[in-house]
Coordinates of C-alpha atoms in Angstrom, one line a residue:
M1 CA 0.0 0.0 0.0
S2 CA 1.2 3.6 -0.6
E3 CA 2.1 5.7 2.2
F4 CA 0.3 8.5 0.7
P5 CA -3.4 7.9 0.5
G6 CA -4.8 9.0 -2.8
R7 CA -1.7 8.7 -5.0
R8 CA -0.9 5.7 -7.3
D9 CA 2.8 6.6 -8.1
N10 CA 6.0 6.8 -6.1
L11 CA 6.3 10.6 -6.5
T12 CA 6.8 12.5 -3.4
D13 CA 5.3 15.7 -2.8
G14 CA 7.7 18.6 -3.3
P15 CA 7.9 21.9 -5.1
Q16 CA 5.6 22.0 -8.1
R17 CA 7.3 22.7 -11.6
P18 CA 5.6 25.7 -13.2
Y19 CA 4.2 24.8 -16.7
Q20 CA 3.1 28.3 -17.6
V21 CA 5.3 29.6 -20.4
R22 CA 5.0 33.0 -22.0
P23 CA 4.2 33.1 -25.8
D24 CA 7.4 35.1 -26.5
E25 CA 9.5 32.5 -24.7
L26 CA 7.9 29.6 -26.7
E27 CA 8.4 31.4 -30.0
G28 CA 12.0 32.1 -29.3
A29 CA 12.6 28.4 -28.5
V30 CA 11.1 27.3 -31.7
R31 CA 13.1 29.7 -33.6
E32 CA 16.3 28.6 -32.0
T33 CA 15.6 24.9 -32.7
L34 CA 14.8 25.6 -36.4
S35 CA 17.9 27.7 -36.9
H36 CA 20.1 24.9 -35.5
Q37 CA 18.5 22.4 -37.9
V38 CA 18.9 24.7 -41.0
A39 CA 22.6 25.3 -40.1
L40 CA 23.4 21.7 -39.9
A41 CA 24.4 20.4 -43.5
R42 CA 23.0 17.0 -44.2
P43 CA 24.4 15.0 -47.1
L44 CA 22.0 14.0 -49.9
S45 CA 21.7 10.5 -51.0
V46 CA 21.5 11.8 -54.7
D47 CA 23.3 15.0 -55.9
P48 CA 22.3 15.7 -59.6
A49 CA 24.0 19.2 -59.7
G50 CA 27.3 17.7 -58.4
Q51 CA 27.2 14.8 -60.9
A52 CA 26.5 17.2 -63.8
I53 CA 29.5 19.4 -62.8
R54 CA 31.8 16.4 -62.3
R55 CA 30.8 15.1 -65.8
A56 CA 31.3 18.4 -67.4
N57 CA 34.8 18.6 -66.0
R58 CA 35.6 15.1 -67.2
I59 CA 34.4 16.0 -70.7
R60 CA 36.3 19.3 -70.7
R61 CA 39.6 17.5 -69.8
R62 CA 39.0 14.9 -72.5
R63 CA 38.4 17.5 -75.1
T64 CA 41.4 19.5 -74.0
A65 CA 43.6 16.4 -74.2
A66 CA 42.3 15.4 -77.6
G67 CA 42.7 19.0 -79.1
L68 CA 46.2 19.2 -77.9
A69 CA 47.0 15.8 -79.5
L70 CA 45.5 16.8 -82.7
A71 CA 47.3 20.1 -82.8
A72 CA 50.5 18.3 -82.1
V73 CA 49.9 15.9 -84.9
A74 CA 48.9 18.7 -87.3
T75 CA 52.0 20.6 -86.4
V76 CA 54.3 17.7 -87.0
L77 CA 52.7 16.9 -90.5
L78 CA 52.8 20.5 -91.5
S79 CA 56.4 20.9 -90.5
A80 CA 57.3 17.6 -92.2
G81 CA 55.5 18.7 -95.4
M82 CA 57.2 22.1 -95.4
A83 CA 60.6 20.6 -94.7
Q84 CA 60.0 18.1 -97.5
L85 CA 59.0 20.7 -100.0
G86 CA 61.9 22.9 -98.9
A87 CA 64.4 20.0 -99.2
E88 CA 63.0 19.0 -102.7
T89 CA 63.0 22.4 -104.2
G90 CA 65.3 24.7 -102.2
R91 CA 63.1 27.6 -103.4
D92 CA 60.4 29.9 -102.1
G93 CA 57.6 30.3 -104.4
S94 CA 55.4 33.4 -104.4
P95 CA 51.8 32.2 -103.5
I96 CA 48.9 33.0 -105.7
V97 CA 45.3 33.0 -105.0
V98 CA 43.0 30.9 -107.2
I99 CA 40.8 33.3 -108.8
G100 CA 37.1 32.9 -109.6
D101 CA 34.8 33.5 -112.6
P102 CA 36.1 36.7 -114.2
G103 CA 32.6 37.5 -115.4
P104 CA 30.5 40.1 -113.6
T105 CA 28.1 37.6 -112.2
S106 CA 30.6 35.5 -110.4
R107 CA 29.5 33.7 -107.2
P108 CA 31.7 33.3 -104.1
L109 CA 34.2 30.5 -104.8
P110 CA 36.6 28.6 -102.6
T111 CA 40.2 29.7 -102.7
A112 CA 43.6 28.1 -102.2
S113 CA 47.2 29.4 -102.0
I114 CA 49.6 27.6 -104.2
P115 CA 53.1 28.5 -105.5
G116 CA 52.8 29.6 -109.1
P117 CA 52.4 32.6 -111.4
A118 CA 50.5 35.6 -110.1
P119 CA 47.4 36.4 -112.1
S120 CA 47.9 39.1 -114.5
P121 CA 45.4 41.8 -115.2
E122 CA 45.7 41.0 -118.9
A123 CA 44.7 37.4 -118.3
S124 CA 41.8 38.1 -116.0
T125 CA 40.2 40.8 -118.3
A126 CA 40.9 39.1 -121.6
P127 CA 37.8 38.9 -123.7
L128 CA 36.2 35.4 -123.4
V129 CA 34.5 33.3 -126.1
S130 CA 32.4 30.1 -126.1
E131 CA 34.2 26.9 -127.0
T132 CA 32.5 24.1 -128.8
L133 CA 33.5 20.6 -127.8
V134 CA 33.0 17.6 -130.2
N135 CA 33.4 14.0 -129.4
A136 CA 34.4 11.1 -131.6
D137 CA 30.8 10.6 -132.7
G138 CA 30.4 14.1 -133.7
R139 CA 28.1 15.3 -130.8
R140 CA 28.6 18.9 -129.8
L141 CA 28.8 20.7 -126.3
V142 CA 29.2 24.4 -125.9
L143 CA 31.3 25.8 -123.0
P144 CA 30.6 29.6 -122.5
D145 CA 33.1 32.2 -121.3
V146 CA 36.2 30.0 -121.2
G147 CA 38.2 30.7 -124.4
P148 CA 40.1 30.9 -126.5
A149 CA 41.3 27.4 -125.4
D150 CA 43.2 24.6 -127.2
R151 CA 42.7 21.5 -124.9
V152 CA 39.8 20.2 -122.8
Q153 CA 39.5 17.1 -120.5
P154 CA 36.8 15.9 -118.1
L155 CA 37.3 16.6 -114.4
P156 CA 38.5 13.7 -112.4
S157 CA 35.2 13.4 -110.6
G158 CA 33.1 14.2 -113.6
G159 CA 30.5 16.9 -113.6
G160 CA 32.7 19.4 -115.6
W161 CA 35.8 20.1 -117.6
L162 CA 39.4 21.2 -117.2
V163 CA 40.2 23.7 -120.0
V164 CA 43.8 24.7 -121.0
G165 CA 43.8 28.2 -122.6
A166 CA 45.5 29.0 -125.8
S167 CA 48.9 30.6 -125.6
S168 CA 48.9 34.5 -125.5
A169 CA 51.1 37.4 -124.8
A170 CA 49.8 37.1 -121.1
G171 CA 50.6 33.3 -120.9
R172 CA 48.2 30.5 -120.5
S173 CA 45.2 29.9 -118.2
L174 CA 43.7 26.9 -116.7
W175 CA 39.8 26.9 -116.2
V176 CA 37.3 24.6 -114.3
V177 CA 33.9 24.6 -116.0
Q178 CA 31.2 22.8 -114.0
D179 CA 28.1 21.4 -115.5
D180 CA 26.0 23.9 -113.6
G181 CA 27.7 26.8 -115.5
L182 CA 30.1 27.9 -112.9
V183 CA 33.4 28.9 -114.3
Q184 CA 36.6 29.2 -112.3
V185 CA 40.2 30.2 -113.2
L186 CA 42.9 27.9 -111.5
L187 CA 45.9 29.4 -113.2
A188 CA 46.5 32.5 -115.1
G189 CA 49.8 33.8 -116.7
A190 CA 51.4 30.4 -116.7
G191 CA 53.8 28.9 -119.3
A192 CA 53.0 25.6 -121.0
I193 CA 50.3 23.6 -119.1
V194 CA 50.1 19.8 -119.4
L195 CA 47.2 17.7 -117.9
A196 CA 47.5 14.0 -116.8
P197 CA 45.3 11.7 -118.8
D198 CA 43.1 11.1 -115.8
S199 CA 43.0 14.8 -115.1
L200 CA 44.2 14.2 -111.5
Q201 CA 47.4 16.3 -111.9
V202 CA 48.6 19.3 -113.8
A203 CA 52.0 20.5 -114.6
W204 CA 53.0 24.0 -115.8
R205 CA 55.9 26.3 -116.3
D206 CA 56.3 29.3 -114.0
G207 CA 59.3 31.5 -114.8
G208 CA 62.4 29.4 -114.1
D209 CA 60.5 26.6 -112.4
L210 CA 58.3 23.6 -113.3
L211 CA 55.4 22.9 -110.9
V212 CA 53.1 19.9 -110.5
A213 CA 49.9 19.9 -108.4
G214 CA 47.0 17.7 -107.8
V215 CA 43.5 18.6 -108.9
V216 CA 40.8 18.2 -106.3
G217 CA 37.3 19.6 -106.9
T218 CA 37.9 23.1 -108.0
Q219 CA 41.4 23.6 -106.4
L220 CA 45.0 22.7 -107.0
I221 CA 46.7 21.3 -103.9
G222 CA 50.1 19.9 -103.0
A223 CA 52.2 21.9 -105.5
V224 CA 55.8 20.8 -105.9
R225 CA 58.4 22.8 -107.9
T226 CA 61.9 22.3 -109.3
P227 CA 64.1 24.6 -111.3
V228 CA 64.4 23.9 -115.0
P229 CA 66.6 25.3 -117.8
A230 CA 65.3 28.4 -119.5
T231 CA 64.1 26.6 -122.6
A232 CA 62.6 23.5 -120.9
E233 CA 58.9 22.9 -120.9
P234 CA 56.6 20.0 -119.8
V235 CA 55.3 17.8 -122.6
R236 CA 53.1 15.0 -121.1
F237 CA 52.6 12.9 -118.1
V238 CA 54.1 9.4 -118.2
G239 CA 52.5 7.5 -115.1
D240 CA 53.5 9.7 -112.1
S241 CA 56.4 11.4 -113.9
V242 CA 56.4 14.4 -116.1
L243 CA 58.2 14.2 -119.5
V244 CA 60.2 17.5 -120.0
R245 CA 61.6 18.6 -123.2
L246 CA 64.8 20.6 -122.6
D247 CA 64.8 22.7 -125.8
P248 CA 62.0 22.7 -128.4
A249 CA 64.6 23.5 -131.1
S250 CA 66.7 20.5 -130.4
A251 CA 66.5 16.9 -129.4
G252 CA 66.4 15.9 -125.7
H253 CA 63.9 14.8 -123.0
T254 CA 64.0 13.7 -119.4
L255 CA 61.5 12.2 -116.9
W256 CA 61.1 14.1 -113.6
R257 CA 59.2 12.4 -110.8
P258 CA 57.8 15.1 -108.5
G259 CA 59.1 14.9 -105.0
T260 CA 62.5 13.0 -105.8
G261 CA 64.6 16.1 -106.2
P262 CA 65.6 18.2 -109.2
L263 CA 65.9 17.2 -112.9
P264 CA 68.4 14.5 -113.2
E265 CA 71.9 15.4 -114.4
A266 CA 72.0 12.5 -117.0
L267 CA 69.7 13.5 -119.8
D268 CA 68.6 12.1 -123.1
Q269 CA 69.9 13.9 -126.2
K270 CA 68.3 11.9 -129.0
S271 CA 64.6 12.0 -128.7
L272 CA 62.7 14.6 -130.7
N273 CA 59.0 13.7 -129.8
V274 CA 57.3 11.2 -127.6
Y275 CA 53.8 10.0 -128.8
G276 CA 52.5 7.7 -126.1
R277 CA 53.0 4.8 -123.8
L278 CA 52.8 1.0 -124.5
P279 CA 50.9 -1.3 -122.2
D280 CA 54.2 -2.5 -120.7
G281 CA 55.3 1.0 -119.8
R282 CA 57.7 1.7 -122.6
L283 CA 57.4 4.7 -124.7
V284 CA 57.0 5.4 -128.5
G285 CA 58.7 8.3 -129.9
Q286 CA 60.8 10.0 -132.7
V287 CA 64.5 10.1 -132.4
A288 CA 67.0 12.1 -134.4
T289 CA 69.2 10.7 -137.1
T290 CA 72.4 11.8 -138.8
E291 CA 70.2 13.3 -141.7
P292 CA 69.0 16.7 -140.7
G293 CA 65.2 17.2 -140.5
R294 CA 64.6 13.4 -140.4
G295 CA 63.6 11.2 -137.6
C296 CA 63.1 7.5 -136.9
L297 CA 60.5 5.8 -134.7
A298 CA 61.8 4.1 -131.6
V299 CA 60.6 2.3 -128.6
L300 CA 62.1 4.0 -125.5
A301 CA 62.8 2.6 -122.2
P302 CA 61.0 4.7 -119.5
T303 CA 64.2 5.9 -117.8
R304 CA 65.6 9.4 -117.4
Q305 CA 67.8 8.9 -120.4
L306 CA 65.0 7.3 -122.5
D307 CA 67.3 4.7 -124.0
P308 CA 66.0 3.4 -127.4
V309 CA 65.1 -0.4 -127.2
R310 CA 64.0 -0.8 -130.9
T311 CA 64.2 1.6 -133.8
G312 CA 62.5 1.6 -137.2
C313 CA 63.3 4.0 -140.0
G314 CA 61.2 4.5 -143.1
P315 CA 58.1 6.7 -142.5
D316 CA 58.7 10.3 -143.3
L317 CA 57.6 11.8 -139.9
S318 CA 56.6 15.4 -139.2
Q319 CA 58.5 17.4 -136.7
D320 CA 55.3 18.8 -135.0
G321 CA 55.2 16.1 -132.5
I322 CA 51.5 15.3 -133.0
G323 CA 50.7 11.5 -132.7
E324 CA 49.1 9.0 -130.4
V325 CA 49.4 5.3 -129.7
S326 CA 46.4 3.1 -129.7
P327 CA 45.1 1.6 -126.3
D328 CA 46.5 -1.8 -127.2
G329 CA 49.9 -0.5 -128.3
R330 CA 49.6 -1.8 -131.8
W331 CA 49.0 1.3 -133.9
L332 CA 50.6 4.8 -134.0
L333 CA 48.5 7.6 -135.7
V334 CA 51.0 10.3 -136.6
N335 CA 51.6 13.3 -138.9
G336 CA 54.0 12.8 -141.7
D337 CA 54.4 13.0 -145.4
S338 CA 53.1 10.7 -148.0
G339 CA 54.7 11.6 -151.3
K340 CA 54.9 15.3 -151.5
A341 CA 51.8 16.1 -149.4
G342 CA 51.3 16.1 -145.7
R343 CA 49.2 13.4 -144.4
S344 CA 48.3 11.5 -141.3
L345 CA 50.0 8.1 -141.2
L346 CA 49.1 4.8 -139.6
V347 CA 52.1 2.8 -138.4
D348 CA 52.1 -0.9 -137.3
L349 CA 54.2 -0.9 -134.1
Q350 CA 54.4 -4.6 -134.1
R351 CA 56.4 -4.4 -137.4
L352 CA 58.8 -1.7 -136.1
G353 CA 62.2 -2.4 -137.4
P354 CA 64.4 -1.8 -140.5
G355 CA 62.3 -0.7 -143.4
A356 CA 59.3 0.1 -141.3
T357 CA 56.3 1.3 -143.5
A358 CA 53.3 3.5 -142.9
V359 CA 50.0 3.9 -144.8
A360 CA 48.1 7.2 -145.4
A361 CA 45.3 7.5 -143.0
G362 CA 43.7 10.9 -143.9
P363 CA 44.5 14.6 -143.9
P364 CA 47.0 16.1 -141.5
I365 CA 46.1 16.2 -137.8
F366 CA 45.5 19.4 -135.9
G367 CA 45.1 19.1 -132.2
A368 CA 44.2 16.0 -130.0
I369 CA 43.7 12.4 -131.2
V370 CA 41.2 10.3 -129.6
W371 CA 41.3 6.5 -129.9
S372 CA 37.7 5.1 -129.1
D373 CA 39.1 1.6 -129.1
E374 CA 41.9 -0.4 -130.7
A375 CA 40.4 0.0 -134.2
H376 CA 39.0 3.5 -134.3
A377 CA 40.5 6.9 -134.0
S378 CA 39.3 10.5 -134.5
Y379 CA 40.8 13.9 -135.0
L380 CA 40.2 17.3 -136.4
D381 CA 41.8 18.5 -139.6
G382 CA 43.0 22.1 -140.5
A383 CA 39.6 23.3 -141.3
G384 CA 38.0 21.9 -138.0
E385 CA 36.4 19.0 -139.7
L386 CA 36.0 15.6 -138.0
V387 CA 38.1 12.7 -139.4
Q388 CA 37.2 9.2 -138.3
V389 CA 39.8 6.6 -138.9
V390 CA 38.9 3.0 -139.1
V391 CA 42.1 0.8 -139.0
G392 CA 40.8 -1.9 -141.3
Q393 CA 39.7 0.4 -144.1
V394 CA 42.9 2.4 -143.9
R395 CA 45.0 -0.8 -144.2
A396 CA 42.8 -1.7 -147.2
G397 CA 43.9 1.5 -148.9
K398 CA 40.8 3.7 -148.1
P399 CA 42.0 6.7 -146.1
A400 CA 39.5 8.6 -144.0
S401 CA 37.9 11.7 -145.3
P402 CA 36.9 14.8 -143.2
A403 CA 33.3 15.7 -142.6
A404 CA 31.8 18.9 -141.3
V405 CA 30.5 18.8 -137.7
P406 CA 26.8 19.7 -137.7
G407 CA 25.9 22.9 -136.0
V408 CA 29.3 24.4 -135.8
P409 CA 29.3 27.9 -137.4
A410 CA 31.6 28.6 -140.3
G411 CA 35.1 29.8 -139.1
D412 CA 34.7 28.2 -135.6
R413 CA 37.1 25.5 -134.7
P414 CA 35.8 23.0 -132.1
I415 CA 37.9 21.0 -129.7
L416 CA 37.9 17.3 -129.8
V417 CA 37.4 15.6 -126.4
K418 CA 36.9 12.0 -125.3
G419 CA 33.4 11.1 -124.0
F420 CA 30.3 13.1 -122.9

């Protein structure tokens, strides 16, 4: 039993605790408790902002490292390229800017800086004409505002043409003409210009130097130069090399491979003209003889000295250098004399040797020769008419006759091209 009647607990009687609290004291206590809770930083189980910041920092570090690596690689490549070009040529070329359509309606065009001749005012303001192209079948195509020109080839990627301008007091020009009508000048004021058969490269004379560059789109890239004698000029591409004639007034060629140094010291002194390449890589050309003004045909080794492998004398060949080998290497269509008149001649290269003979194929050739296949060739005569040579008929004693190209105005001379 409890000692204190009326109580059910073990509390003793004593001073009573006051439970009366003023409102201002209660409000202060609550404020103090809340302020302590706010001041206490509690970690969150998920921190999206922190994760995003850390992720951004990682990405920034990776991009910075990648950018530095790419910059280092580009610097090494550029330095190596400049060192190679300097080592190959030992010359500093004045850069030119590829200029655009000289017409008043020109559109913005891409530009490139390459070593070469500076565009001359005479070349960029020369009056332009329309050039008519004709293929081996007689079909026509007109290129406006690109002339006068003397050679045209398709662009490497198609969709247009490379046009080599005719020689003038201001030099030669090289145009790109796209199928949409856009005209762009790649070179102006150059010397002799030679295009590779596939149009992927171009070689040209610039002052005392010979240059070779690649054709990419509507630009020339990767130009390499080498000094050449004052009378030397490029003639044609032979594979990746350029055939250079040392002096148009005398015999002598050499092969220069861009990127392998200057012209070789050992030079050929016998070849007069080179007409083309056989399937095995050897060349067909004309070599000088002891008789002035006369040359013999020869198969030449593709070396810098162009050593004759096989020679055949007999056909009376012209000195103008016009001629082309058939795709199979069997036939040579070349200018020469038949009797007392100038004619085109068909030579059987398989029978090249002592007493080699040729048959008259048609009137003299002016400009390019296009072999459609091993048995058909076409060219233009002095009047700009189309001559279509059929090997079987020529060998049977039936030379080809010229025919006017339909639609070509009188006095206009078309340019023969392959394809389109």
